[in-house]
mmCIF file of C-alpha atoms in Angstrom:
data_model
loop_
_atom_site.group_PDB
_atom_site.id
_atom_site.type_symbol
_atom_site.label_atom_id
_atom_site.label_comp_id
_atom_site.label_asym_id
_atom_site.label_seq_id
_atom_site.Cartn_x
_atom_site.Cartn_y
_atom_site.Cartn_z
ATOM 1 C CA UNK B 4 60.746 5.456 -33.778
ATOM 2 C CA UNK B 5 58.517 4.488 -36.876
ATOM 3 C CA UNK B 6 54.825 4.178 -36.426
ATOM 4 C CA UNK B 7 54.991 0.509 -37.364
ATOM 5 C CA UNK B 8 56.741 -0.242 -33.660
ATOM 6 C CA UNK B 9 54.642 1.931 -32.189
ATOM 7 C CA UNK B 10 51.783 -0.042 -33.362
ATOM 8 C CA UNK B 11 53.107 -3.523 -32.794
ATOM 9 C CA UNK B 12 54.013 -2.202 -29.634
ATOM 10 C CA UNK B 13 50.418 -1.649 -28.788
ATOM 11 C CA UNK B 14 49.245 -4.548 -30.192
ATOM 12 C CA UNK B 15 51.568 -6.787 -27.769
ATOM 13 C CA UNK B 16 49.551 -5.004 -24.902
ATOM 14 C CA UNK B 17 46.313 -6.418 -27.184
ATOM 15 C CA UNK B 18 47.571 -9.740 -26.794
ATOM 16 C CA UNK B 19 49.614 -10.555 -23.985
ATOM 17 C CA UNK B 20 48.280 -8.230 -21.408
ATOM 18 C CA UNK B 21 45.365 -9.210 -18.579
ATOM 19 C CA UNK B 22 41.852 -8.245 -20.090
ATOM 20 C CA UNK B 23 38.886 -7.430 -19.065
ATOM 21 C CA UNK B 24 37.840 -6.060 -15.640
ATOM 22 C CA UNK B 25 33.933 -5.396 -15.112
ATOM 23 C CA UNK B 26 34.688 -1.490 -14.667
ATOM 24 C CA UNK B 27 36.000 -1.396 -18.166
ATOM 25 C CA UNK B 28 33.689 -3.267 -19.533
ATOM 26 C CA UNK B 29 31.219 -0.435 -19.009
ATOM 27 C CA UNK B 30 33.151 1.322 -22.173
ATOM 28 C CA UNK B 31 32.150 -1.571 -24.252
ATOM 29 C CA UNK B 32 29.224 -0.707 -26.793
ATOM 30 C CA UNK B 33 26.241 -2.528 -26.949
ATOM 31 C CA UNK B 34 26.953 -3.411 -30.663
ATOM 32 C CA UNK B 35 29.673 -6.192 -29.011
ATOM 33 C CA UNK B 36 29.082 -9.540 -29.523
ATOM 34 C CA UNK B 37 32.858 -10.903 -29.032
ATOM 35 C CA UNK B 38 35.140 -10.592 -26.458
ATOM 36 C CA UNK B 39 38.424 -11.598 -24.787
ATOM 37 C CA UNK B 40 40.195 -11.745 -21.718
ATOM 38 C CA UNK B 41 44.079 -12.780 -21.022
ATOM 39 C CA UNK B 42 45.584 -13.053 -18.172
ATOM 40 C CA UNK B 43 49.121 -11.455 -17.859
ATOM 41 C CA UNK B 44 50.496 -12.909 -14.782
ATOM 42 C CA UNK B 45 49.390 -16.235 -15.360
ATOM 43 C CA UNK B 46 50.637 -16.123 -19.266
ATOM 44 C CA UNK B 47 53.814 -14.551 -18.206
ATOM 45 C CA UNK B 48 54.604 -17.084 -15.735
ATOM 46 C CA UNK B 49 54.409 -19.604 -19.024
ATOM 47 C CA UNK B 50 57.980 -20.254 -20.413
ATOM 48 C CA UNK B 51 56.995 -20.494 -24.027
ATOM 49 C CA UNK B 52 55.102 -17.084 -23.746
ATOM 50 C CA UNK B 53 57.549 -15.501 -22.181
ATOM 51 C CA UNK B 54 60.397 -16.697 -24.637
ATOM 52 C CA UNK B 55 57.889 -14.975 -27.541
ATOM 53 C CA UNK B 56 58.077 -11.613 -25.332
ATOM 54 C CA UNK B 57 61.640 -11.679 -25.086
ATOM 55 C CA UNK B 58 62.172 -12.542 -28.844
ATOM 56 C CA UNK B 59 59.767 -9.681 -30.128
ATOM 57 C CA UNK B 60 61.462 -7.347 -27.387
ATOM 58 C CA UNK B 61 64.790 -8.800 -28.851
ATOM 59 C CA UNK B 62 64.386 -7.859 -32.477
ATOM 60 C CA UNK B 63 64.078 -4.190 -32.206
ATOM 61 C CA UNK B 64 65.577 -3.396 -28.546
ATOM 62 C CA UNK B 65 66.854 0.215 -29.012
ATOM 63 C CA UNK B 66 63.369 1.024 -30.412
ATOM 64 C CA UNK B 67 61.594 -0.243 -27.763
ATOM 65 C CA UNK B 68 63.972 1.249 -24.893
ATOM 66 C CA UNK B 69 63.728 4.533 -26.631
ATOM 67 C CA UNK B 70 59.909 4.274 -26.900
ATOM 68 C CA UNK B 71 60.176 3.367 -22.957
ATOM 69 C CA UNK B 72 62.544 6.222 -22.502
ATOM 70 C CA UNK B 73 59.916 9.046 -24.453
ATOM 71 C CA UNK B 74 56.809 7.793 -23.710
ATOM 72 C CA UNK B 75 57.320 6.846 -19.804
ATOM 73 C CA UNK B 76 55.468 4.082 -20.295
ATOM 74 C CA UNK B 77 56.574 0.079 -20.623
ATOM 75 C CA UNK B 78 53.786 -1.986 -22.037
ATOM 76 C CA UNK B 79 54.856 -5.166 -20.135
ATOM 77 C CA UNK B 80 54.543 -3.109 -16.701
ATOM 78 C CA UNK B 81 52.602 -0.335 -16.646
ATOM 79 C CA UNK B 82 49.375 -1.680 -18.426
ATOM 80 C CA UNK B 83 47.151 -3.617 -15.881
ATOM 81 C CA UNK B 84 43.927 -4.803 -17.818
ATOM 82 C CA UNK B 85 42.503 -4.479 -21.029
ATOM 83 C CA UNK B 86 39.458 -5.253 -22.858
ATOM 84 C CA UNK B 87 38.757 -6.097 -26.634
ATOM 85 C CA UNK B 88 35.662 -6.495 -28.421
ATOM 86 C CA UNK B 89 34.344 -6.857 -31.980
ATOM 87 C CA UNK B 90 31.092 -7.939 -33.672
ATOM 88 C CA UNK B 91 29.796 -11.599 -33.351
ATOM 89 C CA UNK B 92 29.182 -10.977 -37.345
ATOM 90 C CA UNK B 93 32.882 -10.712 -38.363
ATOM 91 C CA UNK B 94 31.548 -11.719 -42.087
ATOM 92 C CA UNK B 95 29.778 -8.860 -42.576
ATOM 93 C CA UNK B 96 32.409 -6.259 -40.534
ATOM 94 C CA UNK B 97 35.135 -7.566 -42.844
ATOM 95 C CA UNK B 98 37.119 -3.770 -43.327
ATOM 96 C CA UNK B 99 36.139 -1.162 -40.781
ATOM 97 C CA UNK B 100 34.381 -3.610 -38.004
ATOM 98 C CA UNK B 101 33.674 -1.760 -34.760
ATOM 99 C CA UNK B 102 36.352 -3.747 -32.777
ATOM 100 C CA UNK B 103 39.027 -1.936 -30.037
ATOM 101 C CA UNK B 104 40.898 -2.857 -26.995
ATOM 102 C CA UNK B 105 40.571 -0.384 -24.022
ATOM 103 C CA UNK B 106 43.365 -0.164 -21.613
ATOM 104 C CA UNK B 107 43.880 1.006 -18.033
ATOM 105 C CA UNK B 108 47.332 1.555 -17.226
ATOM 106 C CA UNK B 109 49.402 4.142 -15.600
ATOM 107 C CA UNK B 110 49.784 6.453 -18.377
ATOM 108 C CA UNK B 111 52.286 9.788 -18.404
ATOM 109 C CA UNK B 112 49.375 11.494 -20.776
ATOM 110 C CA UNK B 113 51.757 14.622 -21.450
ATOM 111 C CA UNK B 114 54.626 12.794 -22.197
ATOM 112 C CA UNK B 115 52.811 10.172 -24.295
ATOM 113 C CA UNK B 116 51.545 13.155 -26.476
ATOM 114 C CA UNK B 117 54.523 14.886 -26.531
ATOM 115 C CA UNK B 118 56.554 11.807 -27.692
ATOM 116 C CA UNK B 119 54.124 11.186 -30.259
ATOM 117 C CA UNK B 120 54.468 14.786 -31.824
ATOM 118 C CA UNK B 121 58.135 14.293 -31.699
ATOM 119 C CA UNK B 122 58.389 11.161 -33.782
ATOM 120 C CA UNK B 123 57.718 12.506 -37.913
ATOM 121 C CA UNK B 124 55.899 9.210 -39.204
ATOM 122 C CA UNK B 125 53.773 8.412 -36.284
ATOM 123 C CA UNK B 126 49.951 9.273 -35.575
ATOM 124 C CA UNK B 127 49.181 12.706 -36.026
ATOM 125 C CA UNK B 128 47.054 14.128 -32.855
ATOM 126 C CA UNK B 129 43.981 16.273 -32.797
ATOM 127 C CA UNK B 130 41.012 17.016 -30.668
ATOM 128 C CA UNK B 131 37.858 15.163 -31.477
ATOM 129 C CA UNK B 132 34.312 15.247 -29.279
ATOM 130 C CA UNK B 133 36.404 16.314 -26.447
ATOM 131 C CA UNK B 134 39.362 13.721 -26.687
ATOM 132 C CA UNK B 135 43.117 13.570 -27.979
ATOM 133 C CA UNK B 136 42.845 11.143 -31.081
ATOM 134 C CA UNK B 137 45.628 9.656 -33.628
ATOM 135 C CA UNK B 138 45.009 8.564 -36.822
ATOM 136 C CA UNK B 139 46.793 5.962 -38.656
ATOM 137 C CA UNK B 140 46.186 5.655 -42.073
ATOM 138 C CA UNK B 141 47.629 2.104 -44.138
ATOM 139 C CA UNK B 142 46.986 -0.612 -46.902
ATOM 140 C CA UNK B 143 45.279 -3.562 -46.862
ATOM 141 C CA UNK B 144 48.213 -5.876 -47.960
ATOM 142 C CA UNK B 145 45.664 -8.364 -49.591
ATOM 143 C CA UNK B 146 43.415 -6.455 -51.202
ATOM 144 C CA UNK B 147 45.670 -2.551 -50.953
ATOM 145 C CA UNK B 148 42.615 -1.074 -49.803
ATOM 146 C CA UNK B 149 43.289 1.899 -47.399
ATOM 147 C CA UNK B 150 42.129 1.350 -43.991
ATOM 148 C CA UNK B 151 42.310 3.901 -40.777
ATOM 149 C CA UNK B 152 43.333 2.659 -36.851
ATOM 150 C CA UNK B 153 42.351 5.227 -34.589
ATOM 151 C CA UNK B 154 44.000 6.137 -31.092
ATOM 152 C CA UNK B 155 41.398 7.822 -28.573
ATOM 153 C CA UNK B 156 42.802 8.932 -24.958
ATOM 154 C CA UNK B 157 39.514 8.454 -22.809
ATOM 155 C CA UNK B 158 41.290 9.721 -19.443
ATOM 156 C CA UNK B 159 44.479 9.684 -17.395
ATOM 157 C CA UNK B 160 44.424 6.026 -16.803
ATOM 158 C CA UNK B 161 42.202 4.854 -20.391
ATOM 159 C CA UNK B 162 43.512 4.673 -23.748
ATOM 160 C CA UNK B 163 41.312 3.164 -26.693
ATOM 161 C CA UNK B 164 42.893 1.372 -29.881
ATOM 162 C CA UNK B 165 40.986 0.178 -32.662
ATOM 163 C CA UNK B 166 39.557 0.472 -36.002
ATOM 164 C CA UNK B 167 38.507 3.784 -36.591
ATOM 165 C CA UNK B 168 34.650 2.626 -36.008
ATOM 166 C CA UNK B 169 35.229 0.510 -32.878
ATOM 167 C CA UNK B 170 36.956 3.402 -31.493
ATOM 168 C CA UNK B 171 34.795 6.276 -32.231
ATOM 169 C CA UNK B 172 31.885 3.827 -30.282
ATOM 170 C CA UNK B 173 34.163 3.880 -27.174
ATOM 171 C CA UNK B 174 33.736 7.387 -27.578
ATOM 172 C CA UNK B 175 30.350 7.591 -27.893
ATOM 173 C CA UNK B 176 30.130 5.246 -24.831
ATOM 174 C CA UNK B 177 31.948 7.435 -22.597
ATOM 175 C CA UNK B 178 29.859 10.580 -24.068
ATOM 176 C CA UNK B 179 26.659 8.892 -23.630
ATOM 177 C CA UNK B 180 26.122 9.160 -27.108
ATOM 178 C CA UNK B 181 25.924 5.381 -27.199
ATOM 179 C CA UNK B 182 24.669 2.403 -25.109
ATOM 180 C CA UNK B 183 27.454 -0.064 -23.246
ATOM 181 C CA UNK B 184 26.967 -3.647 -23.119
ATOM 182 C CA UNK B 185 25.531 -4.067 -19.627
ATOM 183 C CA UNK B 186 21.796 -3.734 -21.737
ATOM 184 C CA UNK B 187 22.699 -6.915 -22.950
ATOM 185 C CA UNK B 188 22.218 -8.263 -19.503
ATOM 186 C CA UNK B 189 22.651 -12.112 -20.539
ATOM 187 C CA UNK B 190 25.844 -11.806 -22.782
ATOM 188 C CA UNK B 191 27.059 -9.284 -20.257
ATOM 189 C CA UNK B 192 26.686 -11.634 -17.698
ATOM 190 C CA UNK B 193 28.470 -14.665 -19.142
ATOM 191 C CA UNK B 194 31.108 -12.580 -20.226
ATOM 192 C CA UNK B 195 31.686 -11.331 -16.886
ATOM 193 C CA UNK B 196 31.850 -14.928 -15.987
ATOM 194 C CA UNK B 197 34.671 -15.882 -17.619
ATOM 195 C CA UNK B 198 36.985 -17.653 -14.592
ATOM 196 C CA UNK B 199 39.621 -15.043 -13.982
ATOM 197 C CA UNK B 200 42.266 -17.556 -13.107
ATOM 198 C CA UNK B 201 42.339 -18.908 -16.753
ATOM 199 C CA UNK B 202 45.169 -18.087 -19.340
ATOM 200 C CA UNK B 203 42.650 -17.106 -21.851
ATOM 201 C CA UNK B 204 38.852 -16.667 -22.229
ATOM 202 C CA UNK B 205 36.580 -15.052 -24.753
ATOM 203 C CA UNK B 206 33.014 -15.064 -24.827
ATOM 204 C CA UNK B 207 30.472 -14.732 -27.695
ATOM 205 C CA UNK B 208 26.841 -14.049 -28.991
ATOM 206 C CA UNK B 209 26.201 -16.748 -31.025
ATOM 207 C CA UNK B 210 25.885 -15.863 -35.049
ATOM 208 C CA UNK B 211 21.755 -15.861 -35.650
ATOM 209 C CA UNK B 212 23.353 -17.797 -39.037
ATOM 210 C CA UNK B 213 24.678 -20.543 -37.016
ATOM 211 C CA UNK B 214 21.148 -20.940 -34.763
ATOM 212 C CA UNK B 215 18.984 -20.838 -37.896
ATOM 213 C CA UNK B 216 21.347 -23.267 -39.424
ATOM 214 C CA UNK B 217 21.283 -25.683 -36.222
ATOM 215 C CA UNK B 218 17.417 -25.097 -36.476
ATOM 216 C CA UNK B 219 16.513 -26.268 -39.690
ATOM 217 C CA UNK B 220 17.917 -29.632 -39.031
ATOM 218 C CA UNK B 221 15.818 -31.784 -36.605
ATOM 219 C CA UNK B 222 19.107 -33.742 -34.952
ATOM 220 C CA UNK B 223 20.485 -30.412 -34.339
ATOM 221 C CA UNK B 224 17.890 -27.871 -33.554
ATOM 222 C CA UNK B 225 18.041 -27.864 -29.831
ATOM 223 C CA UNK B 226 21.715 -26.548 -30.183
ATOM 224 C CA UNK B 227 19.864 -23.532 -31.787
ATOM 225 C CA UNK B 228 18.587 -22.121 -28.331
ATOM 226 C CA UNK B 229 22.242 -22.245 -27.014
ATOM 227 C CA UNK B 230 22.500 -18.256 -27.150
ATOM 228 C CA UNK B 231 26.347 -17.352 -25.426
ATOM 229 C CA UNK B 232 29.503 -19.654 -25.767
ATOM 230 C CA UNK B 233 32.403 -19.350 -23.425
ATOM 231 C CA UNK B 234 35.884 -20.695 -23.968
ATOM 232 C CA UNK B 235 37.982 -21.168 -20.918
ATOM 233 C CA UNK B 236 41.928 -22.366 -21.370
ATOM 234 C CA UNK B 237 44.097 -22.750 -18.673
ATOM 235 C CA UNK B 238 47.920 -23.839 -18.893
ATOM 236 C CA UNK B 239 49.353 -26.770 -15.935
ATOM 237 C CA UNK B 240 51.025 -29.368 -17.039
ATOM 238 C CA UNK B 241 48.445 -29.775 -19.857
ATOM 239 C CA UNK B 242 46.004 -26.957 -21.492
ATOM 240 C CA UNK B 243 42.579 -27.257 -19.596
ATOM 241 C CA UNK B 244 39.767 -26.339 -21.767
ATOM 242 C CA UNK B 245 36.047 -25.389 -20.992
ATOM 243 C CA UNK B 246 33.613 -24.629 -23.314
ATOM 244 C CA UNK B 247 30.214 -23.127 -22.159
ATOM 245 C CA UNK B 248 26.771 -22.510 -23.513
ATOM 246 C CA UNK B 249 23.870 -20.710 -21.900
ATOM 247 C CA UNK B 250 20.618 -21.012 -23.135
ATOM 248 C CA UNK B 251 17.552 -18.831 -22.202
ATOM 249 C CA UNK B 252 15.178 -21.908 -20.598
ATOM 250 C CA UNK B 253 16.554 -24.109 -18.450
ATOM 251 C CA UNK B 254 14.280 -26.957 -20.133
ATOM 252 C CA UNK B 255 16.474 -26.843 -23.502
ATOM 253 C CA UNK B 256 20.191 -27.241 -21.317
ATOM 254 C CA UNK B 257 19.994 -31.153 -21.588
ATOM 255 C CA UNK B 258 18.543 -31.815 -25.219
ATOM 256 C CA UNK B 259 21.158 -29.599 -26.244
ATOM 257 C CA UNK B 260 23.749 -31.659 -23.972
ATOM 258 C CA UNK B 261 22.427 -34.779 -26.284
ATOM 259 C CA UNK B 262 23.314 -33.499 -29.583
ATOM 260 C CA UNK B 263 26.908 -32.392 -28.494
ATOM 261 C CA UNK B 264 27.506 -36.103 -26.351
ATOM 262 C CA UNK B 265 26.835 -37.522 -30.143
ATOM 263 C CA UNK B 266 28.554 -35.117 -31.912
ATOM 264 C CA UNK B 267 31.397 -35.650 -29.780
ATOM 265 C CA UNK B 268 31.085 -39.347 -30.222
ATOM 266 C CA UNK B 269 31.207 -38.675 -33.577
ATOM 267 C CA UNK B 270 34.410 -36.919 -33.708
ATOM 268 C CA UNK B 271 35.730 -39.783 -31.543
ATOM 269 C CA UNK B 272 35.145 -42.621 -34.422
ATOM 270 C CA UNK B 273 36.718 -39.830 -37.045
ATOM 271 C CA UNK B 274 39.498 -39.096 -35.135
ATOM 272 C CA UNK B 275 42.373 -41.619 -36.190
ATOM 273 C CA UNK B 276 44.129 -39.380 -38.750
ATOM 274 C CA UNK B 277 44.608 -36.607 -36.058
ATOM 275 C CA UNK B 278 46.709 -38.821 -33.694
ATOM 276 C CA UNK B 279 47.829 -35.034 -31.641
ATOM 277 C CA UNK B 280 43.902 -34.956 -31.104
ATOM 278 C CA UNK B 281 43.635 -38.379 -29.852
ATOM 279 C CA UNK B 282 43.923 -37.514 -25.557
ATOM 280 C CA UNK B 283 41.903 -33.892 -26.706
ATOM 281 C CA UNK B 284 38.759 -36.202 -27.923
ATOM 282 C CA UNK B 285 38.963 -38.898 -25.295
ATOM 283 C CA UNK B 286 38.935 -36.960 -22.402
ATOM 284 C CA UNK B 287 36.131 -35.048 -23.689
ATOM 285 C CA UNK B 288 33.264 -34.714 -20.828
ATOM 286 C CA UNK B 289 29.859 -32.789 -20.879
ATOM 287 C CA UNK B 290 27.830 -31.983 -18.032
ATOM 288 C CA UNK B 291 24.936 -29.572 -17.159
ATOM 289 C CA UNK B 292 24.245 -27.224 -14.567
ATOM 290 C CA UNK B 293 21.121 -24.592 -14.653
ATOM 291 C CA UNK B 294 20.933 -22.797 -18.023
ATOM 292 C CA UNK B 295 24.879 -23.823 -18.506
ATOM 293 C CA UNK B 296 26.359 -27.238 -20.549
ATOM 294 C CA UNK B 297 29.522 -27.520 -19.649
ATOM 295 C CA UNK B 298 32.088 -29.430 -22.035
ATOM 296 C CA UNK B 299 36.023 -30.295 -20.542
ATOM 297 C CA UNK B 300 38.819 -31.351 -21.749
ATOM 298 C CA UNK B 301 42.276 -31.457 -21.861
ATOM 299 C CA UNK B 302 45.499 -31.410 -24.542
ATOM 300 C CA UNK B 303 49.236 -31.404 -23.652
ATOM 301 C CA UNK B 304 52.017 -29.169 -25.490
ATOM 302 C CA UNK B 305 53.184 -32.066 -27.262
ATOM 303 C CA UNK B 306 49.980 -32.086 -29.249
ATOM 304 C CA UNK B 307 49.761 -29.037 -29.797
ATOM 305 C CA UNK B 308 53.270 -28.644 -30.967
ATOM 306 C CA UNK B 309 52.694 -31.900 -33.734
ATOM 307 C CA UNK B 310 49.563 -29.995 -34.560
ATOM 308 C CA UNK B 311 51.990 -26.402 -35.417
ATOM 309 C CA UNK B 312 54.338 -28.325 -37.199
ATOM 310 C CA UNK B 313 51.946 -29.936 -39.376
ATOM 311 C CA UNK B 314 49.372 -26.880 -40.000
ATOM 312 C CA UNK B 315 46.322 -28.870 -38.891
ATOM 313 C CA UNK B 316 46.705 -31.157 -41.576
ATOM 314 C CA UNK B 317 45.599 -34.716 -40.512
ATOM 315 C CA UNK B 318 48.789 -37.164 -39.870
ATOM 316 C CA UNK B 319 48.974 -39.893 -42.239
ATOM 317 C CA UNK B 320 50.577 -42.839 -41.088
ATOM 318 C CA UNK B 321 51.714 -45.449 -43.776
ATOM 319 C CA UNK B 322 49.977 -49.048 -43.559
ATOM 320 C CA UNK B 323 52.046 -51.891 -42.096
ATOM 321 C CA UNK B 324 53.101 -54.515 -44.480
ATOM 322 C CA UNK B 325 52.458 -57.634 -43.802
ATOM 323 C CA UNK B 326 54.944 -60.481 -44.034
#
């Protein structure tokens, strides 16, 4: 089995499995500033991600079953939460940003190794600061610059995968070489938040770019003491979205409210060439509680299936001629 399905297999754990539990999160460095959590059960209960499971299963099944077979361990079962993280600066962390996901699961350790050494173009295992690590070595396919994902096993039930910087910090967490991201008691905290019966959430330090950007303009600077955003989406018949900010002082939740009810009004009065948008905008809704605004909303698939097919692009519609 080639490294390449090894790795996609692992990143399908990144992306479809539940994220995210607080123990985890105290393997997180303190250098995070984004983060994501998916729920599994909820997702797989959704038909359309389910039918992508079964198609990326589908395209290389004897792979797969033999990687089930060796390794003991099927990604779609035997995982049961994961965390990732990455910088809140991704424009400065553009090759070798510290960014992993860490995953519990019930893991045959021995037989995961042993598979590994078995297959001739997969990682290559060694010990490092007192763990088994892999090493996968590739090319950039944009700009063919070599770049390294790195493979740490933490424990029996923890496995880190990442750039080769995100998962050396992992390390360094767990050797208390490093800080976690509970010192960052008011991102940790809205993080932890996050509603754990949503599809999908992610939480994130907002940019010090974006606040001084928000700051220097008097109609927006009160958005510039919003310091955490949360995104909440949530799949019944139509995708339920919540968007969070927290700001330090209570005192600055409502001025901040202002700015978004008129940017939001704003968007309303643009929105006529992105017709999928139109229910998304209208039932737009803010509302504040605490340190928290609160902004709800809700699309269907439809919309968001004209929106695929057309890139994002806005819809033109031709004029109607007059008789």
């Amino acid at each position: 089995m080639s490294k390449r399905i090894i790795l996609a297999v692992i990143m399908a754990i990144i992306a479809f499995t539940q994220a995210y539990a607080a123990e985890l999160m105290q393997l997180v460095p303190q250098n995070a500033g984004f983060v994501v959590k998916i729920n599994v059960e909820k997702l797989l209960s959704s038909p359309e991600v389910k039918a992508y499971i079964e198609k990326t299963i589908s395209e290389h099944p004897k792979e797969y079953a033999e990687y089930k077979a060796k390794s003991g361990l099927d990604p779609l079962k035997d995982v049961s939460k994961v965390v990732f993280f990455m910088p809140n600066n991704f424009e400065n962390n553009k090759d070798d940003m510290p960014s992993a996901a860490i995953i519990e699961g019930k893991f045959d350790i021995n037989k995961l190794k042993q598979s590994i050494k078995e297959t001739p173009d997969s990682l290559e295992l060694s010990e490092e600061d007192g763990f088994t690590v892999g090493i996968y070595t590739y090319k950039d396919k944009k700009s063919q610059k070599e770049l390294k994902s790195k493979m740490a096993i933490i424990d029996n039930e923890t496995i880190a995968f990442g750039t080769e910087n995100g998962t050396n910090c992992v390390m360094a967490v767990k050797n208390n070489q490093m800080k976690n991201l509970t010192t960052e008691s008011g991102f940790y905290q809205t993080a932890t938040n996050l509603n754990n019966e949503a599809h999908v959430g992610a939480a994130i330090i907002l940019p010090q770019s974006i606040k001084e950007m928000m700051a220097s303009k008097k109609d927006t600077e009160p958005i510039s003491k919003i310091s955490y955003v949360s995104l909440e989406v949530t799949k019944n018949k139509e995708f339920e979205i919540v968007i969070k900010g927290d700001v330090t002082n209570s005192g600055d939740a409502e001025p901040a409210q202002n700015v978004i009810k008129q940017f939001i009004e704003g968007v309303k009065a643009m929105q006529a060439p992105y017709a999928a948008l139109k229910d998304f905008v209208r039932n737009m809704k803010t509302s504040v509680s605490g340190k928290t605004i609160r902004i709800t909303s809700s699309i269907s698939q439809e919309a968001i299936d004209r929106l695929i097919a057309t890139k994002g692009a806005p819809e033109v519609t031709s004029p109607k001629k007059v008789k």
